[in-house]
mmCIF file of C-alpha atoms in Angstrom:
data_model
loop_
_atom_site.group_PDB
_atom_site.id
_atom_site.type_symbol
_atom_site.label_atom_id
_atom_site.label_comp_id
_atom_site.label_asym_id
_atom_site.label_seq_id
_atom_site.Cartn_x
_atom_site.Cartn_y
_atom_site.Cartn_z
ATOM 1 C CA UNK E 1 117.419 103.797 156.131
ATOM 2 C CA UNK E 2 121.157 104.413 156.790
ATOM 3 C CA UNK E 3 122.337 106.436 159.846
ATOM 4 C CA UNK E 4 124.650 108.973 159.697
ATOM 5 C CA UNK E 5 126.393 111.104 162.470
ATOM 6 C CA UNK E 6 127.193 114.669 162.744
ATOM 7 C CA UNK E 7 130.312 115.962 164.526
ATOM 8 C CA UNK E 8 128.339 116.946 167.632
ATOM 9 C CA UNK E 9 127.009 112.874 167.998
ATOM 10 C CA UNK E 10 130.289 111.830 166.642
ATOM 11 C CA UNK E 11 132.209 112.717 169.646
ATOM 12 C CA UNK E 12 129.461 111.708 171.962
ATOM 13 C CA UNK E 13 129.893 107.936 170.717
ATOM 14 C CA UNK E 14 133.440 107.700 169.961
ATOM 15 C CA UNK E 15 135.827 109.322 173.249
ATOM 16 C CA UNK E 16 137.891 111.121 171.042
ATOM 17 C CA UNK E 17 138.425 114.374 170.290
ATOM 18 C CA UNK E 18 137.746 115.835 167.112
ATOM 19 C CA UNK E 19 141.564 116.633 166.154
ATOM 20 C CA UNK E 20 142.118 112.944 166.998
ATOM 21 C CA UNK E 21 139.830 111.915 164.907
ATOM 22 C CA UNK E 22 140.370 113.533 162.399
ATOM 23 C CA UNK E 23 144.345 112.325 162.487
ATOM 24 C CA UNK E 24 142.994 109.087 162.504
ATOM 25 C CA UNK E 25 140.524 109.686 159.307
ATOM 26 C CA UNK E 26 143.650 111.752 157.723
ATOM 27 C CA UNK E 27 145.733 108.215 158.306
ATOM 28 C CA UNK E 28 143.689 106.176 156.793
ATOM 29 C CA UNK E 29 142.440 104.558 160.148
ATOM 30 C CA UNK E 30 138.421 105.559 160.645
ATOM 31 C CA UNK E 31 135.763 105.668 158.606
ATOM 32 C CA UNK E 32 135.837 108.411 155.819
ATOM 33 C CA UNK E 33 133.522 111.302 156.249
ATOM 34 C CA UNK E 34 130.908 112.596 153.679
ATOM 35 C CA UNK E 35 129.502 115.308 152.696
ATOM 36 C CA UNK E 36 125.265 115.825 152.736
ATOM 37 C CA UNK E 37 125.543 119.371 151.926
ATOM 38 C CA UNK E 38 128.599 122.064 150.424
ATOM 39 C CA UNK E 39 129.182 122.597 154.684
ATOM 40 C CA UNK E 40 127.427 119.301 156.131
ATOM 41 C CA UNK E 41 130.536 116.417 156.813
ATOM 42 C CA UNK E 42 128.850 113.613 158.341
ATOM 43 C CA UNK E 43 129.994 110.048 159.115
ATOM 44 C CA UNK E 44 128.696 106.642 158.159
ATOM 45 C CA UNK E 45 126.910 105.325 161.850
ATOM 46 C CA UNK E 46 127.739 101.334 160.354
ATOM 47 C CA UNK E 47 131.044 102.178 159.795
ATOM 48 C CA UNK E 48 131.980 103.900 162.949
ATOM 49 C CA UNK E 49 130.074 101.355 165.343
ATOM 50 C CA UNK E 50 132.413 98.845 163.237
ATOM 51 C CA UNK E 51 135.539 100.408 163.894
ATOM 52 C CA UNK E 52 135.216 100.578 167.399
ATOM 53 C CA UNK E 53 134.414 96.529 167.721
ATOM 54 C CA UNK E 54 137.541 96.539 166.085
ATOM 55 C CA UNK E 55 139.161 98.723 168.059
ATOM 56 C CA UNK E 56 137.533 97.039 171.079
ATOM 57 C CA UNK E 57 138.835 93.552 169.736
ATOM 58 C CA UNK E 58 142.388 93.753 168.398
ATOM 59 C CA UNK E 59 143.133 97.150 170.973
ATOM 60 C CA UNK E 60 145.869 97.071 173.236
ATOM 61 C CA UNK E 61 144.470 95.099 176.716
ATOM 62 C CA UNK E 62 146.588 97.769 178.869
ATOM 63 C CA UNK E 63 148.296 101.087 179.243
ATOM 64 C CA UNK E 64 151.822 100.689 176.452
ATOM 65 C CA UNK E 65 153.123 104.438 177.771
ATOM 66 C CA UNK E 66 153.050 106.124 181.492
ATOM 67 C CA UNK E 67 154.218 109.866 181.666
ATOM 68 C CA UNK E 68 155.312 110.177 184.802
ATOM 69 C CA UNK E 69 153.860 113.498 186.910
ATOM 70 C CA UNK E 70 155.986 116.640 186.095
ATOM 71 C CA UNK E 71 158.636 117.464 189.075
ATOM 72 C CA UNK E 72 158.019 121.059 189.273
ATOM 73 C CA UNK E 73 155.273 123.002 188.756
ATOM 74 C CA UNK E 74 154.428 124.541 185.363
ATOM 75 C CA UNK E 75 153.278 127.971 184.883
ATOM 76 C CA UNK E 76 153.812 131.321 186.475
ATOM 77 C CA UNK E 77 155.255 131.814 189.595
ATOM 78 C CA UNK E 78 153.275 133.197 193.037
ATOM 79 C CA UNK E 79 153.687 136.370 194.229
ATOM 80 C CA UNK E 80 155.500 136.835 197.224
ATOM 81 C CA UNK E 81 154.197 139.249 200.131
ATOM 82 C CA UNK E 82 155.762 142.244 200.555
ATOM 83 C CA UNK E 83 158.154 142.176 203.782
#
């Protein structure tokens, strides 16, 4: 019997995000989703488990990009106390 995972065990296995994923899937680079009902999308569990050995194998070894911290701080500023 074939396995099959839902979106909810999906991201559990693979550290991704679903927006990631599905970029990747859009791409052309992880396993194509099906449907088991009109709603239902589900994933193949063979095919995922073999995309990330391949990921594992032929990934990059380390880090390509570093963003450095931001020099200032982002967001609103404090208030100040009244004098």
């Amino acid at each position: 019997m074939k396995q099959a995972y839902g979106k909810k065990k999906l991201v559990e296995v693979v550290p991704l995000s679903i927006a990631t994923i599905e970029q990747l899937e859009r791409n052309g680079d992880f396993p194509k989703r099906f449907y088991i009902t009109d709603r239902r999308a589900a994933w193949n569990a063979d095919e995922v488990e073999a995309w990330l050995d391949e990921r594992q194998a032929n990934g990059p070894k380390t880090l390509q990009t570093f963003i450095p911290p931001s020099p200032k701080k982002r967001g609103r500023p404090p208030k100040h106390a009244p004098a």
